[in-house]
GROMACS .gro file of C-alpha atoms in nm:
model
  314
    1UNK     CA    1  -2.542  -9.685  -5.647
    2UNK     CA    2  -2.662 -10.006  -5.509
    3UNK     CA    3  -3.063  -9.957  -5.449
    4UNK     CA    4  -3.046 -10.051  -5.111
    5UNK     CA    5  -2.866  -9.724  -5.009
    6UNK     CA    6  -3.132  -9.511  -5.154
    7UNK     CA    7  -3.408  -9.500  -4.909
    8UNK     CA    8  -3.157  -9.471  -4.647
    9UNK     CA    9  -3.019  -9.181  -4.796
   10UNK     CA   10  -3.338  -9.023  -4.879
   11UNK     CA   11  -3.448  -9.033  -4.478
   12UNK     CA   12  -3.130  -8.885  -4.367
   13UNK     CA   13  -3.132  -8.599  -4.659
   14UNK     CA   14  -3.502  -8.518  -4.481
   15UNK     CA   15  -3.405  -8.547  -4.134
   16UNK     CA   16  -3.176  -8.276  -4.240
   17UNK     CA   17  -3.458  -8.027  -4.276
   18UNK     CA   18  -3.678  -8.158  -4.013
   19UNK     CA   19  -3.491  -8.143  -3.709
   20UNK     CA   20  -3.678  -8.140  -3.392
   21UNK     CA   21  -3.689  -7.814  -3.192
   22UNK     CA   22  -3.545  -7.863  -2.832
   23UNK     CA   23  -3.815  -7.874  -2.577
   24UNK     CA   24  -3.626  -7.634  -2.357
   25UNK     CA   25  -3.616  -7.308  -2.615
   26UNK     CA   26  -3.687  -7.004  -2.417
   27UNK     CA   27  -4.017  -6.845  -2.472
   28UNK     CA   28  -4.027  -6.435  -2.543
   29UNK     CA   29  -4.027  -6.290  -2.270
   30UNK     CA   30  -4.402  -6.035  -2.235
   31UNK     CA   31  -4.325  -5.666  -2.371
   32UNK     CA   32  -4.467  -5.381  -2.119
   33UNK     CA   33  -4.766  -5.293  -2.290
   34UNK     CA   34  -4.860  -5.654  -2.304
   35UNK     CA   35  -4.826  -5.652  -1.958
   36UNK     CA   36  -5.031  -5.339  -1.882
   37UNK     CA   37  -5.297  -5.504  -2.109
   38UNK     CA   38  -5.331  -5.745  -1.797
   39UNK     CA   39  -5.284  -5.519  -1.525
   40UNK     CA   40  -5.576  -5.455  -1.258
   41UNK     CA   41  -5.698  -5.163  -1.208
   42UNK     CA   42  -5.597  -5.126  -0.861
   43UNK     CA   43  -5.238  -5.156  -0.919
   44UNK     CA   44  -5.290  -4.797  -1.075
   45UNK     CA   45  -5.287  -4.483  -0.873
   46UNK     CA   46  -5.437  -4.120  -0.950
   47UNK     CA   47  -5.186  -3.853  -0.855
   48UNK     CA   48  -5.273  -3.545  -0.627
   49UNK     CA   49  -5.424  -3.284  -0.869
   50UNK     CA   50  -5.223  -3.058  -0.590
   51UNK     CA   51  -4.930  -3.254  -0.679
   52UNK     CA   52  -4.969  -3.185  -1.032
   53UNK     CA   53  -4.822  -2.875  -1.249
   54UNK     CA   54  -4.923  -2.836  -1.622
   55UNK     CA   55  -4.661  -2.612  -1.783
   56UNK     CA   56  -4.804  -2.517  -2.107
   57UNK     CA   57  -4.542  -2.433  -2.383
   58UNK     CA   58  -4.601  -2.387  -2.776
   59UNK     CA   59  -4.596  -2.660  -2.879
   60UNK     CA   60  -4.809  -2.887  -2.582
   61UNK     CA   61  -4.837  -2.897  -2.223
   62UNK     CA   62  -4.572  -3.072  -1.979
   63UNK     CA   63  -4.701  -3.268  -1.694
   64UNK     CA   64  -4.488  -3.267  -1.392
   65UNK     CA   65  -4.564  -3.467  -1.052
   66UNK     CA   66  -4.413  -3.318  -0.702
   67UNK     CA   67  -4.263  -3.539  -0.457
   68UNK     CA   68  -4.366  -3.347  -0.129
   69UNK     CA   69  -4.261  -3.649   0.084
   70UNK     CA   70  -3.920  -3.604  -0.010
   71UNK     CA   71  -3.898  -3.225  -0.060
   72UNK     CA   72  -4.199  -3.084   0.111
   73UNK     CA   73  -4.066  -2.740   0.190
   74UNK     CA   74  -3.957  -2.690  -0.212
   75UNK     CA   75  -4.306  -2.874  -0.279
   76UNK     CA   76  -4.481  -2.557  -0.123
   77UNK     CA   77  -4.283  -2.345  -0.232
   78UNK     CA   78  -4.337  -2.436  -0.607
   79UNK     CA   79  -4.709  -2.471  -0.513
   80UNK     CA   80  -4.727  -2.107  -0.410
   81UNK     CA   81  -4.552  -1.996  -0.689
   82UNK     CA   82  -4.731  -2.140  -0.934
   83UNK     CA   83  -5.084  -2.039  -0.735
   84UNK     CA   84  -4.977  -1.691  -0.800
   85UNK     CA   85  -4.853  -1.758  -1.188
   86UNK     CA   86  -4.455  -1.677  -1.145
   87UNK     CA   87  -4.398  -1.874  -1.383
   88UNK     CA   88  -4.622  -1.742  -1.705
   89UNK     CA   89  -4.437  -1.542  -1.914
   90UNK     CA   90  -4.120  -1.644  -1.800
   91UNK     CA   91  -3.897  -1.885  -2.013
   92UNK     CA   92  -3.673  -2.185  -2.072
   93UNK     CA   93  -3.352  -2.054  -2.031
   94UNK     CA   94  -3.115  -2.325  -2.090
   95UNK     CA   95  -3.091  -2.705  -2.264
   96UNK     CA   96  -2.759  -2.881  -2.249
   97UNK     CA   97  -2.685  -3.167  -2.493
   98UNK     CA   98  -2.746  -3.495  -2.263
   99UNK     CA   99  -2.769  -3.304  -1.954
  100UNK     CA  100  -3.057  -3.076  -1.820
  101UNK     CA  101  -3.334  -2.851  -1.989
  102UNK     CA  102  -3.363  -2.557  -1.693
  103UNK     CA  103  -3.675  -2.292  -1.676
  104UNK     CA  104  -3.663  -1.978  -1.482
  105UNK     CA  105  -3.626  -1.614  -1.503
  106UNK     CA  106  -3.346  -1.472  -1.733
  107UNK     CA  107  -3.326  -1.227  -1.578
  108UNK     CA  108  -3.205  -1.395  -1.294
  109UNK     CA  109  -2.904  -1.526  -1.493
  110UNK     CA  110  -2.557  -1.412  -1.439
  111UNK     CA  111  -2.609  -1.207  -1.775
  112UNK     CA  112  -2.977  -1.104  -1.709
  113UNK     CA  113  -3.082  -0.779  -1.612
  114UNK     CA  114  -3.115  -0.776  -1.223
  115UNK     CA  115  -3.312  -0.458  -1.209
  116UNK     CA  116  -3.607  -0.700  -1.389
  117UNK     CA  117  -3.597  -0.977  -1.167
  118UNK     CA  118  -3.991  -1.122  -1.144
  119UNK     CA  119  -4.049  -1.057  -0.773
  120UNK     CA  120  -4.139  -1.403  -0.586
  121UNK     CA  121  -4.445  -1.276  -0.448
  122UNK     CA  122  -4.555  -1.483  -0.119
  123UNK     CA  123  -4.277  -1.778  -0.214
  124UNK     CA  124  -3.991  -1.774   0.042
  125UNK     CA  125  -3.617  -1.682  -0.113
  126UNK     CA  126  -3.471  -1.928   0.018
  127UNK     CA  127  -3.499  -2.302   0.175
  128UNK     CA  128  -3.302  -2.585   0.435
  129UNK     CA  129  -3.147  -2.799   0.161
  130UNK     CA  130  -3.366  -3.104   0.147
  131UNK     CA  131  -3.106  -3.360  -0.043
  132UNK     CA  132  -3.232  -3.633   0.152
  133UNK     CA  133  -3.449  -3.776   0.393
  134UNK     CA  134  -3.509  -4.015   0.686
  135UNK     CA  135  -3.598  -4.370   0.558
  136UNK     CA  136  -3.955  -4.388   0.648
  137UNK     CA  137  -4.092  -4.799   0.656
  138UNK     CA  138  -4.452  -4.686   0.609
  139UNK     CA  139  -4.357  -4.563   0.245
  140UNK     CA  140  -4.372  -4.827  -0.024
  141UNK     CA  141  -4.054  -4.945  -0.152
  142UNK     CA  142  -3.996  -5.180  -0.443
  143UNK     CA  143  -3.594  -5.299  -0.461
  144UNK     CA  144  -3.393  -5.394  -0.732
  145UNK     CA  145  -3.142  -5.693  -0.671
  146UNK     CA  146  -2.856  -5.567  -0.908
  147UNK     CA  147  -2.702  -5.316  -0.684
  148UNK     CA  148  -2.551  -4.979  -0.767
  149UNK     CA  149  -2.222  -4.776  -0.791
  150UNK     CA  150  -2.378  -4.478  -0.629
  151UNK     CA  151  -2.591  -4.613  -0.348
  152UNK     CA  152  -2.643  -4.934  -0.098
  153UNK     CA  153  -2.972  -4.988  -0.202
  154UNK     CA  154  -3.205  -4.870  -0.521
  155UNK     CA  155  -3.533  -4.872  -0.645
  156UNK     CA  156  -3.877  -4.778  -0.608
  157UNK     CA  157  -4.118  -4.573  -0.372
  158UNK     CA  158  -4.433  -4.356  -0.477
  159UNK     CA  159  -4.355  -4.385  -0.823
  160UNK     CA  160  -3.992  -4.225  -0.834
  161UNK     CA  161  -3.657  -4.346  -0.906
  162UNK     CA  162  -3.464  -4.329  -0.528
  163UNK     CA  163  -3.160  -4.441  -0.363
  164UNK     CA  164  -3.084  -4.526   0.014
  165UNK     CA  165  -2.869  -4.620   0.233
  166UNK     CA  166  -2.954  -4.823   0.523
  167UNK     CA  167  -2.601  -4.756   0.757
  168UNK     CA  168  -2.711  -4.362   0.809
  169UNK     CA  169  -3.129  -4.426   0.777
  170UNK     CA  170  -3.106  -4.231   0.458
  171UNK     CA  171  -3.299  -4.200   0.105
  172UNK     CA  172  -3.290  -3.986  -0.160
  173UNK     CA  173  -3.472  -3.950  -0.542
  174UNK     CA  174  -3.226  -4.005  -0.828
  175UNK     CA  175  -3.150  -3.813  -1.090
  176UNK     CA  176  -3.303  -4.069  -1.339
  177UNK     CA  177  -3.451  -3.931  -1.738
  178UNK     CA  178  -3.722  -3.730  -1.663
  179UNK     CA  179  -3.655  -3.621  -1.284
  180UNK     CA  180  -3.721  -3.240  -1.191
  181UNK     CA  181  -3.463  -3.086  -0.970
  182UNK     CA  182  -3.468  -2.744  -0.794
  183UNK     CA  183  -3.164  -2.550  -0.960
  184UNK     CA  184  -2.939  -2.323  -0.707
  185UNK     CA  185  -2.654  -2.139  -0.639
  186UNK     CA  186  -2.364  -2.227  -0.464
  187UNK     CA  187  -2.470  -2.187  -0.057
  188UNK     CA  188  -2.724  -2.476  -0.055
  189UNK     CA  189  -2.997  -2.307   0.081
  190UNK     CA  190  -3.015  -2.113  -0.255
  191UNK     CA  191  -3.289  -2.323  -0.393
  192UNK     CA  192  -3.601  -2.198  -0.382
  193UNK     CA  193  -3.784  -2.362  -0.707
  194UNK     CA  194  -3.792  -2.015  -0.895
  195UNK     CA  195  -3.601  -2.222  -1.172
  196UNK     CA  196  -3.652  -2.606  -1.204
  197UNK     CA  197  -3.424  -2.843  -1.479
  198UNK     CA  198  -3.573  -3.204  -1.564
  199UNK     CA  199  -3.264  -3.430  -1.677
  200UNK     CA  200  -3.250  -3.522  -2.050
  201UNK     CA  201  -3.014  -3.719  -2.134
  202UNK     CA  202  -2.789  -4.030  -1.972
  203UNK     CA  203  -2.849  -3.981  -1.591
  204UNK     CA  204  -2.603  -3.775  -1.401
  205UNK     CA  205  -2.604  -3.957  -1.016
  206UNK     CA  206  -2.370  -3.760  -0.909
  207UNK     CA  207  -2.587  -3.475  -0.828
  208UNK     CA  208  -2.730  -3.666  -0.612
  209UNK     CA  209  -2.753  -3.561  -0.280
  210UNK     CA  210  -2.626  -3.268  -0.388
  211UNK     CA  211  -2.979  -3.061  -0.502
  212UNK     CA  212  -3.339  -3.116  -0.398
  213UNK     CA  213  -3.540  -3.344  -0.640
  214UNK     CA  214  -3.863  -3.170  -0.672
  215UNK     CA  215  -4.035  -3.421  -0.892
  216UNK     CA  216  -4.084  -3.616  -1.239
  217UNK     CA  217  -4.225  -3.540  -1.580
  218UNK     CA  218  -4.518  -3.746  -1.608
  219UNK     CA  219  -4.613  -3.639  -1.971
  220UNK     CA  220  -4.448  -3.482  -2.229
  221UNK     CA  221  -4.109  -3.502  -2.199
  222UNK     CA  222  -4.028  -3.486  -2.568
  223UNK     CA  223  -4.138  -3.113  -2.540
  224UNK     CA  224  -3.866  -3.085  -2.342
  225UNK     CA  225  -3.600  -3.295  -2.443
  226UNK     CA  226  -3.625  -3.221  -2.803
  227UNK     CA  227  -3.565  -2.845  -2.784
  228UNK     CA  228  -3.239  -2.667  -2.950
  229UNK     CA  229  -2.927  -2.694  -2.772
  230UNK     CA  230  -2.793  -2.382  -2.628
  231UNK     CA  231  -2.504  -2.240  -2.750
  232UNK     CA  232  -2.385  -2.094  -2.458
  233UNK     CA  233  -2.165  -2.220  -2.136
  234UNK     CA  234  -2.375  -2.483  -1.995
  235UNK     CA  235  -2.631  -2.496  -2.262
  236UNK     CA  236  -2.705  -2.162  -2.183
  237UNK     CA  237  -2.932  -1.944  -2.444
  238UNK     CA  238  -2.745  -1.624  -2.547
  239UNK     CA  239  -2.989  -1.475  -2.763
  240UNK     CA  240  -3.359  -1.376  -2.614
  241UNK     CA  241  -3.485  -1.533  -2.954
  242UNK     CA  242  -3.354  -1.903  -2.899
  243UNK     CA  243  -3.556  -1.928  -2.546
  244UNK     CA  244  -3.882  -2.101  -2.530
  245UNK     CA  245  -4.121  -1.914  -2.357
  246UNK     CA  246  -4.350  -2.022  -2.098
  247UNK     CA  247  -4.692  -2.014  -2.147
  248UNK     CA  248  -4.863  -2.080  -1.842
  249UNK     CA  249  -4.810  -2.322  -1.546
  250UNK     CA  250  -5.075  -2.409  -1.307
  251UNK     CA  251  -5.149  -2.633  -1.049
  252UNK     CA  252  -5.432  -2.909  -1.143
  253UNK     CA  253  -5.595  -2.872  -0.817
  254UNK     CA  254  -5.646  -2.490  -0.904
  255UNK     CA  255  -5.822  -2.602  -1.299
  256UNK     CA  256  -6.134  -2.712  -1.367
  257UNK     CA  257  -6.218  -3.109  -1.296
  258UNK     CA  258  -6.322  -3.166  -1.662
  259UNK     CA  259  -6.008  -2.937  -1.763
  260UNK     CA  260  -5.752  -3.202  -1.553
  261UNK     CA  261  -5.576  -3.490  -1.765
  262UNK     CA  262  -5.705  -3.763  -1.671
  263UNK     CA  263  -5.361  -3.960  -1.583
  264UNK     CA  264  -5.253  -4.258  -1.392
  265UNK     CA  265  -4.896  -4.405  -1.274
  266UNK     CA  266  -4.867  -4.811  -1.225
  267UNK     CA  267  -4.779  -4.817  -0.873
  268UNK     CA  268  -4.413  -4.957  -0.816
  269UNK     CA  269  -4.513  -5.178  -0.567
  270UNK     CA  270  -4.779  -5.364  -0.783
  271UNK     CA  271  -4.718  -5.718  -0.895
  272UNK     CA  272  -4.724  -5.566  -1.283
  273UNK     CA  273  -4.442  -5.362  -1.226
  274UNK     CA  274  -4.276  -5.597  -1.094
  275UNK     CA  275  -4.292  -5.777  -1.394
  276UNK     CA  276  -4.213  -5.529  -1.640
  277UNK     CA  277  -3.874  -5.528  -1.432
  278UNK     CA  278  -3.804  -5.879  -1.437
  279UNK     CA  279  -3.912  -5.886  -1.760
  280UNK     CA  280  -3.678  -5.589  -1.835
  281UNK     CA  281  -3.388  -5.786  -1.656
  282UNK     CA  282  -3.420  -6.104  -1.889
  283UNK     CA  283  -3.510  -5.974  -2.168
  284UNK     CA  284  -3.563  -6.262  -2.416
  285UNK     CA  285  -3.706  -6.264  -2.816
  286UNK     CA  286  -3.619  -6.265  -3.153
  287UNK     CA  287  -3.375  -5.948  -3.154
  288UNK     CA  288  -3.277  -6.011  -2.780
  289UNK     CA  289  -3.088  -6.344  -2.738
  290UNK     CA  290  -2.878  -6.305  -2.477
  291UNK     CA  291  -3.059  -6.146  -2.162
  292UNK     CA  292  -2.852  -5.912  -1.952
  293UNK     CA  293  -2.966  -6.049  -1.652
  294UNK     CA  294  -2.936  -5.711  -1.482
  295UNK     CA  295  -3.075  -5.328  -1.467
  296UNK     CA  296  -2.991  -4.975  -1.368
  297UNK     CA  297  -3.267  -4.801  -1.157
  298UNK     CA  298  -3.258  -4.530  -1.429
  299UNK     CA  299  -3.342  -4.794  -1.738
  300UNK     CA  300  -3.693  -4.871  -1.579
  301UNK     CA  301  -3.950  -4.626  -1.739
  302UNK     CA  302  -4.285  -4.580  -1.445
  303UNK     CA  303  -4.618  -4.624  -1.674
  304UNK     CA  304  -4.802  -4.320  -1.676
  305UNK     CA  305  -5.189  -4.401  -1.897
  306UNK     CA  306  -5.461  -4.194  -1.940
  307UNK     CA  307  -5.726  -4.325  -1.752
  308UNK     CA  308  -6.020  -4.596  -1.936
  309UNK     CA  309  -6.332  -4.425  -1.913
  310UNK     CA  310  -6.472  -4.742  -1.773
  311UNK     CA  311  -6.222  -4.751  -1.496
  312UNK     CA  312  -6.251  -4.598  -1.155
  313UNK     CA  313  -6.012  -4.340  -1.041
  314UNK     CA  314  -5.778  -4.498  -0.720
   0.00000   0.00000   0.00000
């Protein structure tokens, strides 16, 4: 080899493992919790202890928010049923594989005994269907730009998943993971909130508009979501063994202040969560290379913390 070629040789063998990384290589894009590491404190809001139900089961307590601005009659409904403890003793009564967990009375089941029906006490029997609602502009709403098959517009208002469509003046919650809805018969004003279903598995939109959302799981979900699958029609239990009974549910505004979680929800219309979306949209990093530039109003989880003891409650 003639020695001139050598050192020649010897660069371009090193170049080889040295290349230079292009300037333009797309950063990571922030996870959530780095995010909410940033977030101000006033982009966090403290729900309505009278807003709040804490269904205790066996194995830890479920906490659900209400959404009286979209259902207010069901809203005091559940409130007054709950004030006078319907719901202790009574049990969950159905979980269908990636569908709906639904709590009630079994007696009150096409196979229950109607001659033990818990009596509703003060609670009215039955209630106007409240599907939807006028679009009100002096509610926060936070859009998404992708669109959806199911509605004109989606996103964001008061920290639930909704839907609207601005040609009627309409909106309406979504049933996203983790949504409550007030379970009925078939004459729509058979909903009364005596038995309630959170959604647990991939979303099923086309109930909406078709039942009253009551609300959202807030905290612990996986008490609900992880139970045994009935074996029933419809997820139904068929043995009074396989139910989960209810412990207790009571409003927070009806507790103790030093016996109330301590919980806060980002607020959808803060400049955090509107990051975690974006951020969500284009998701970027070592596992993620290809961002899907686009999101479903029911792939956005709502931060719920419990609150810093050195922050002030909002």
């Amino acid at each position: 080899m003639h020695a001139r070629l050598l050192p020649a040789m010897l660069a371009a063998a090193i170049g080889l493992f040295a290349l230079p990384v292009a300037a333009d290589t797309p950063k990571s894009t922030p996870t959530a919790k780095e995010l909410i590491a940033k977030s101000k404190p006033d982009e966090w809001r403290t729900p309505d202890p009278a807003n709040l139900l804490y269904m205790q089961l066996p194995q830890g307590r479920v906490v659900i928010e209400l959404a009286p601005d979209f259902t207010p009659l069901h809203a005091q409904n559940i409130r007054t049923l709950v004030h006078e403890h319907y719901f202790d003793g009574l049990a969950v009564i159905r979980v269908q594989d990636n569908f709906v967990t639904q709590w009630g009375d079994p007696n009150d089941d096409d196979s229950g005994d109607k001659s033990k029906i818990k009596p509703l006490g003060s609670a009215k029997p039955k209630l106007p269907p409240e599907y939807t609602r006028n679009i009100d502009p002096k509610l926060p709403w936070t859009s998404l730009p992708d669109g959806d098959v199911y509605a004109p517009q989606v996103g964001f208002t008061e920290g639930f998943p909704a839907a609207r469509n601005p040609a009627t003046g309409r909106e309406w919650l979504t049933h996203c993971y983790g949504m409550v809805g007030v379970a009925r018969d078939i004459p729509p004003d058979s909903g009364n909130g005596n038995s309630l279903y959170v959604v647990i598995g991939q979303a099923p939109r086309g109930l909406d508009r078709n039942l009253a959302m009551a609300g959202r799981v807030i905290e612990g979900m996986p008490y609900l979501s992880g139970l045994p699958r009935g074996t029933g029609a419809l997820g139904f239990y068929t043995q009074a063994s396989q139910r989960t009974p209810i412990i207790s549910v009571r409003l927070a505004s009806d507790i103790p202040p030093a016996q109330q979680e301590k919980l806060q929800v980002l607020r959808t219309d803060s400049a955090t969560f509107a990051a975690i979306v974006e951020a969500k949209r284009n998701r970027r990093d070592a596992f993620y290379t290809l961002p899907a530039g686009k999101i479903d109003v029911c792939n956005i989880d709502i931060p719920v913390r419990t609150v810093p003891a050195s922050t002030p409650s909002h």
